[in-house]
């Protein structure tokens, strides 16, 4: 028996009215674990409201139950229990939830190592690839039936948070649970088509313009496999294509994905004299150490920061720091670490 959920199950048994919430700017794990949890509780005969402050991203609207997610808690009250999934800090659940008077007992199910345990009950599993895995374990422990609909949501949570089973978070456990979810009805092909091959044409028009800006820069003295690659997205490109910033998600990976490149950079113009810089490393250089110098954040292999200045100035600043880090890593021979989760 999985005793990690004993306190959770005891609360669930006594309660009727449930709220399930996840973080602002939701991605696949937030949406999938939220809906999966909500459907599981409904299956246990509970009254459930699923809430996200922000809209469900277009690519996840196909998820069974996505249409039941509400985006306002105005007038809502009297919850016995709130489940927060995939969220490390309470304020990331959004203003609407913070303003809610009666969330009931807050149960925090998550996998972020930085989770501050804001719940009344906390099950935080840093070894889990995704909150989806934690919800899966809850379902098993609570005896909730994992229907095809739940399986599809939890499969998407695991798939997206492991970068399609490519990051170091793609553990044997993640594969075993994903396999079980496929057995229960999740369709890898259907999900893959919906999530990864369902983009509007304007995204590809934008990508064409962005890839035309590609520069690859060798770092003198750092040896092979230590080049920097960079691409740029401008406001003019958004105007020209009708695409928006969300359509540029993931473009930085094209820069990282080049042979001999250690770090890929994407410079996105946010307004006059402002840029968002996204950095992706293959494992030899800790790009979060670079982003932190500019008040940004992230992980060793995926980080970002906002900067002021012209494109030339911003590039020059980032590249000079990055070159130092690449030289340090080349000297100390910091081994290649496979990318961990991006989020
Ligand atoms: Mn997650």
Coordinates of C-alpha atoms and ligand atoms in Angstrom, one line a residue:
X1 CA 0.0 0.0 0.0
X2 CA 1.1 3.5 -0.8
X3 CA 1.0 5.2 2.7
X4 CA 2.0 8.6 1.3
X5 CA -1.6 9.3 0.6
X6 CA -3.1 8.1 3.9
X7 CA -3.8 11.6 5.2
X8 CA -5.1 12.7 1.8
X9 CA -7.5 9.8 1.5
X10 CA -8.8 10.4 5.0
X11 CA -9.7 14.0 4.1
X12 CA -11.2 12.9 0.8
X13 CA -13.5 10.3 2.4
X14 CA -15.1 12.9 4.7
X15 CA -15.5 15.7 2.1
X16 CA -18.2 16.4 -0.5
X17 CA -17.3 19.6 -2.3
X18 CA -13.9 19.8 -4.0
X19 CA -12.0 22.5 -5.8
X20 CA -9.1 21.5 -8.0
X21 CA -6.6 24.2 -9.1
X22 CA -3.3 24.6 -10.8
X23 CA -0.9 27.4 -11.7
X24 CA -1.2 30.5 -14.0
X25 CA 0.2 30.1 -17.5
X26 CA -0.8 26.4 -17.4
X27 CA 1.1 23.9 -19.6
X28 CA 0.5 20.2 -20.3
X29 CA 1.2 18.9 -16.8
X30 CA -0.9 21.6 -15.1
X31 CA -3.9 21.0 -17.4
X32 CA -3.6 17.2 -17.5
X33 CA -3.1 16.7 -13.8
X34 CA -5.9 19.2 -13.0
X35 CA -8.5 17.6 -15.2
X36 CA -7.3 14.1 -14.4
X37 CA -7.7 14.8 -10.7
X38 CA -11.1 16.4 -11.2
X39 CA -12.4 13.4 -13.2
X40 CA -11.0 11.0 -10.6
X41 CA -12.8 12.8 -7.8
X42 CA -16.0 12.9 -9.8
X43 CA -15.6 9.1 -10.2
X44 CA -15.5 8.8 -6.4
X45 CA -18.9 10.5 -6.3
X46 CA -17.7 14.0 -5.3
X47 CA -18.9 17.4 -6.3
X48 CA -15.9 18.9 -8.2
X49 CA -15.0 22.4 -9.6
X50 CA -11.9 22.6 -11.7
X51 CA -10.4 26.0 -11.9
X52 CA -7.6 27.7 -13.8
X53 CA -7.0 31.5 -13.7
X54 CA -5.8 31.4 -17.3
X55 CA -7.4 29.8 -20.4
X56 CA -6.6 26.2 -21.3
X57 CA -4.0 26.6 -24.1
X58 CA -5.4 25.8 -27.6
X59 CA -3.3 22.6 -28.0
X60 CA -4.8 21.1 -24.8
X61 CA -8.5 21.9 -25.5
X62 CA -8.9 18.4 -27.0
X63 CA -8.4 16.9 -23.6
X64 CA -11.5 15.2 -22.3
X65 CA -13.0 17.4 -19.6
X66 CA -11.2 20.6 -20.8
X67 CA -14.6 22.3 -21.4
X68 CA -15.5 21.9 -17.8
X69 CA -12.6 24.0 -16.5
X70 CA -13.9 27.2 -15.1
X71 CA -11.9 30.5 -15.0
X72 CA -13.8 32.4 -12.4
X73 CA -14.4 31.7 -8.7
X74 CA -16.6 34.8 -8.2
X75 CA -19.5 33.7 -5.9
X76 CA -18.0 30.3 -5.3
X77 CA -17.8 29.2 -1.6
X78 CA -18.1 26.3 0.7
X79 CA -15.5 24.0 -0.6
X80 CA -14.5 21.2 1.9
X81 CA -11.2 20.5 0.2
X82 CA -9.0 22.2 -2.4
X83 CA -6.5 20.1 -4.4
X84 CA -3.6 22.2 -5.8
X85 CA -1.6 20.2 -8.4
X86 CA 1.7 21.0 -10.1
X87 CA 2.2 24.2 -8.2
X88 CA 5.1 25.1 -5.9
X89 CA 3.8 28.4 -4.5
X90 CA 0.3 29.4 -3.4
X91 CA 0.4 32.8 -5.2
X92 CA 1.0 31.0 -8.5
X93 CA -2.5 29.7 -8.3
X94 CA -3.7 33.1 -9.3
X95 CA -5.6 36.1 -7.8
X96 CA -9.0 34.4 -8.2
X97 CA -8.0 31.6 -5.9
X98 CA -6.2 33.8 -3.4
X99 CA -9.3 35.9 -3.1
X100 CA -11.5 32.8 -2.4
X101 CA -12.8 32.8 1.2
X102 CA -13.5 29.2 1.8
X103 CA -11.0 26.9 0.0
X104 CA -11.4 24.3 2.8
X105 CA -8.5 22.1 3.6
X106 CA -5.7 22.7 1.0
X107 CA -4.0 19.5 -0.3
X108 CA -0.8 20.2 -2.3
X109 CA 0.1 17.5 -4.8
X110 CA 3.3 18.3 -6.6
X111 CA 6.7 17.3 -7.9
X112 CA 8.7 20.6 -7.8
X113 CA 11.7 20.3 -5.5
X114 CA 11.2 24.1 -4.7
X115 CA 7.6 23.5 -3.5
X116 CA 7.2 25.5 -0.3
X117 CA 4.6 23.1 1.2
X118 CA 1.8 25.7 1.4
X119 CA -0.9 23.1 1.9
X120 CA -2.5 21.8 5.0
X121 CA -1.5 18.4 3.6
X122 CA 1.4 18.1 1.3
X123 CA 2.5 15.3 -1.0
X124 CA 5.5 16.6 -2.8
X125 CA 7.5 14.0 -4.8
X126 CA 10.6 15.5 -6.4
X127 CA 11.5 12.2 -8.1
X128 CA 8.2 12.2 -10.0
X129 CA 8.4 13.4 -13.6
X130 CA 5.2 15.3 -13.4
X131 CA 2.3 16.1 -11.2
X132 CA 0.4 13.7 -13.5
X133 CA 2.5 10.9 -11.9
X134 CA 1.5 12.0 -8.4
X135 CA -2.2 12.1 -9.4
X136 CA -1.8 8.7 -10.9
X137 CA -0.4 7.4 -7.6
X138 CA -3.2 9.1 -5.7
X139 CA -5.8 7.4 -8.0
X140 CA -4.2 4.0 -7.3
X141 CA -4.0 4.6 -3.6
X142 CA -7.6 5.9 -3.3
X143 CA -9.1 3.2 -5.5
X144 CA -10.3 5.7 -8.1
X145 CA -11.0 4.1 -11.5
X146 CA -8.7 5.5 -14.1
X147 CA -11.0 5.8 -17.1
X148 CA -9.8 6.4 -20.7
X149 CA -10.5 10.1 -20.2
X150 CA -8.4 10.3 -17.0
X151 CA -5.7 8.2 -18.7
X152 CA -5.5 10.6 -21.6
X153 CA -5.1 13.6 -19.3
X154 CA -2.4 12.0 -17.1
X155 CA -0.6 10.7 -20.2
X156 CA -0.4 14.2 -21.6
X157 CA 0.9 15.5 -18.2
X158 CA 3.7 12.9 -18.2
X159 CA 4.5 13.3 -21.9
X160 CA 4.8 17.0 -21.9
X161 CA 6.7 17.4 -18.6
X162 CA 9.3 14.8 -19.8
X163 CA 9.7 16.6 -23.1
X164 CA 8.3 13.6 -24.9
X165 CA 10.3 11.2 -22.6
X166 CA 13.6 12.9 -23.5
X167 CA 14.6 14.7 -20.3
X168 CA 16.3 13.1 -17.3
X169 CA 12.8 13.1 -15.7
X170 CA 11.9 10.3 -18.0
X171 CA 12.5 7.7 -15.3
X172 CA 11.6 4.0 -15.4
X173 CA 8.6 5.0 -13.2
X174 CA 7.4 7.6 -15.8
X175 CA 7.6 5.0 -18.6
X176 CA 5.8 2.4 -16.5
X177 CA 3.0 4.7 -15.6
X178 CA 2.7 6.1 -19.1
X179 CA 2.6 2.5 -20.4
X180 CA -0.2 1.7 -17.9
X181 CA -2.1 4.8 -19.1
X182 CA -1.8 3.6 -22.7
X183 CA -3.2 0.2 -21.6
X184 CA -6.1 2.1 -20.0
X185 CA -6.9 3.9 -23.2
X186 CA -4.6 6.9 -23.8
X187 CA -3.6 7.0 -27.5
X188 CA 0.0 8.1 -28.0
X189 CA -0.6 8.7 -31.7
X190 CA -3.8 10.7 -31.2
X191 CA -2.2 12.8 -28.4
X192 CA 1.0 13.3 -30.4
X193 CA -1.0 14.6 -33.4
X194 CA -3.0 16.9 -31.2
X195 CA -0.2 18.3 -29.1
X196 CA 2.8 18.4 -31.6
X197 CA 1.3 18.4 -35.1
X198 CA -1.6 20.8 -34.8
X199 CA 0.0 24.2 -35.1
X200 CA -1.5 27.1 -37.1
X201 CA 0.3 27.9 -40.3
X202 CA 1.4 31.3 -39.0
X203 CA 3.6 29.6 -36.5
X204 CA 5.6 28.1 -39.4
X205 CA 5.7 31.4 -41.2
X206 CA 7.1 33.0 -38.1
X207 CA 9.6 30.1 -37.7
X208 CA 10.8 30.8 -41.2
X209 CA 11.6 34.4 -40.4
X210 CA 13.2 33.4 -37.1
X211 CA 15.4 30.7 -38.5
X212 CA 16.7 33.2 -41.1
X213 CA 18.3 35.1 -38.2
X214 CA 20.3 32.1 -37.1
X215 CA 23.9 32.8 -36.1
X216 CA 26.4 30.2 -34.9
X217 CA 29.4 31.5 -33.0
X218 CA 32.4 29.4 -32.0
X219 CA 34.0 30.2 -28.6
X220 CA 37.7 30.6 -29.1
X221 CA 39.8 28.2 -27.0
X222 CA 36.8 26.3 -25.6
X223 CA 37.3 23.3 -27.9
X224 CA 34.7 21.4 -30.0
X225 CA 31.0 21.2 -29.1
X226 CA 31.0 24.5 -27.3
X227 CA 29.5 26.9 -29.9
X228 CA 26.6 29.3 -29.2
X229 CA 23.7 29.5 -31.6
X230 CA 21.1 32.3 -31.5
X231 CA 17.9 33.3 -33.1
X232 CA 15.8 36.4 -32.8
X233 CA 12.1 37.2 -32.9
X234 CA 11.0 40.8 -33.4
X235 CA 7.7 42.6 -33.0
X236 CA 7.8 43.2 -36.8
X237 CA 7.9 39.4 -37.4
X238 CA 4.7 39.1 -35.2
X239 CA 3.0 41.8 -37.2
X240 CA 4.1 40.3 -40.5
X241 CA 2.8 36.8 -39.7
X242 CA -0.1 37.5 -37.4
X243 CA 1.5 35.1 -34.9
X244 CA 2.1 35.9 -31.2
X245 CA 4.7 35.2 -28.6
X246 CA 3.1 31.8 -27.7
X247 CA 3.7 30.6 -31.2
X248 CA 7.5 31.1 -30.7
X249 CA 7.5 28.7 -27.8
X250 CA 10.1 26.1 -28.4
X251 CA 11.9 27.9 -31.2
X252 CA 15.0 28.2 -28.9
X253 CA 15.3 24.4 -29.2
X254 CA 16.2 24.8 -32.9
X255 CA 19.2 26.8 -31.9
X256 CA 20.3 24.2 -29.2
X257 CA 19.6 21.4 -31.7
X258 CA 22.6 22.2 -33.9
X259 CA 25.6 20.0 -34.1
X260 CA 28.5 21.4 -32.1
X261 CA 26.4 23.8 -30.2
X262 CA 26.5 23.9 -26.4
X263 CA 23.9 26.6 -25.8
X264 CA 21.0 27.9 -27.9
X265 CA 19.6 31.4 -27.3
X266 CA 16.4 33.1 -28.4
X267 CA 16.1 36.9 -28.2
X268 CA 12.4 37.9 -28.3
X269 CA 11.7 41.6 -28.6
X270 CA 9.0 42.4 -26.0
X271 CA 8.7 46.1 -26.8
X272 CA 10.9 49.1 -27.6
X273 CA 14.3 48.5 -26.1
X274 CA 13.3 45.3 -24.3
X275 CA 14.1 41.6 -24.8
X276 CA 13.3 38.3 -23.3
X277 CA 16.2 36.0 -23.5
X278 CA 15.7 32.2 -23.5
X279 CA 18.6 29.9 -23.0
X280 CA 18.8 26.2 -23.5
X281 CA 21.9 24.1 -22.8
X282 CA 22.9 20.6 -23.7
X283 CA 24.3 19.8 -20.3
X284 CA 27.8 21.2 -20.1
X285 CA 27.0 24.7 -19.1
X286 CA 24.7 25.9 -16.3
X287 CA 22.6 28.6 -18.1
X288 CA 20.6 29.4 -14.9
X289 CA 23.9 30.9 -13.5
X290 CA 23.8 33.3 -16.5
X291 CA 20.1 34.2 -16.2
X292 CA 20.5 34.9 -12.5
X293 CA 23.1 37.6 -13.2
X294 CA 20.3 39.4 -15.0
X295 CA 17.6 38.7 -12.4
X296 CA 16.2 35.8 -14.3
X297 CA 15.6 32.2 -13.3
X298 CA 15.3 28.6 -14.5
X299 CA 17.2 25.4 -14.4
X300 CA 20.7 24.3 -15.4
X301 CA 19.6 23.5 -18.9
X302 CA 16.7 25.9 -19.4
X303 CA 16.7 29.4 -18.1
X304 CA 15.6 32.9 -19.1
X305 CA 15.8 36.6 -18.2
X306 CA 14.4 40.0 -19.4
X307 CA 16.8 42.7 -20.5
X308 CA 16.8 46.3 -21.6
X309 CA 18.8 47.8 -24.4
X310 CA 19.1 47.4 -28.2
X311 CA 19.4 43.9 -29.6
X312 CA 23.1 44.5 -30.2
X313 CA 23.7 45.5 -26.6
X314 CA 21.6 42.7 -25.1
X315 CA 23.4 40.1 -27.3
X316 CA 26.8 41.5 -26.4
X317 CA 26.1 41.3 -22.6
X318 CA 24.7 37.8 -22.6
X319 CA 27.4 36.4 -24.9
X320 CA 30.2 37.9 -22.9
X321 CA 29.0 36.2 -19.7
X322 CA 28.1 33.0 -21.5
X323 CA 31.5 32.7 -23.1
X324 CA 33.1 32.9 -19.6
X325 CA 30.8 30.2 -18.4
X326 CA 31.6 28.0 -21.4
X327 CA 35.3 28.5 -20.8
X328 CA 34.9 27.6 -17.1
X329 CA 33.0 24.5 -18.0
X330 CA 35.5 23.6 -20.7
X331 CA 38.4 23.9 -18.1
X332 CA 36.7 22.1 -15.2
X333 CA 35.3 19.5 -17.6
X334 CA 31.8 19.7 -16.1
X335 CA 30.2 16.6 -17.5
X336 CA 27.2 16.6 -19.7
X337 CA 24.0 16.4 -17.8
X338 CA 20.9 15.5 -19.7
X339 CA 18.2 18.2 -19.7
X340 CA 15.7 18.1 -16.8
X341 CA 12.2 19.4 -17.1
X342 CA 11.8 22.7 -18.8
X343 CA 9.1 24.0 -16.4
Ligands
LIG1 MN1 4.9 19.8 -13.8

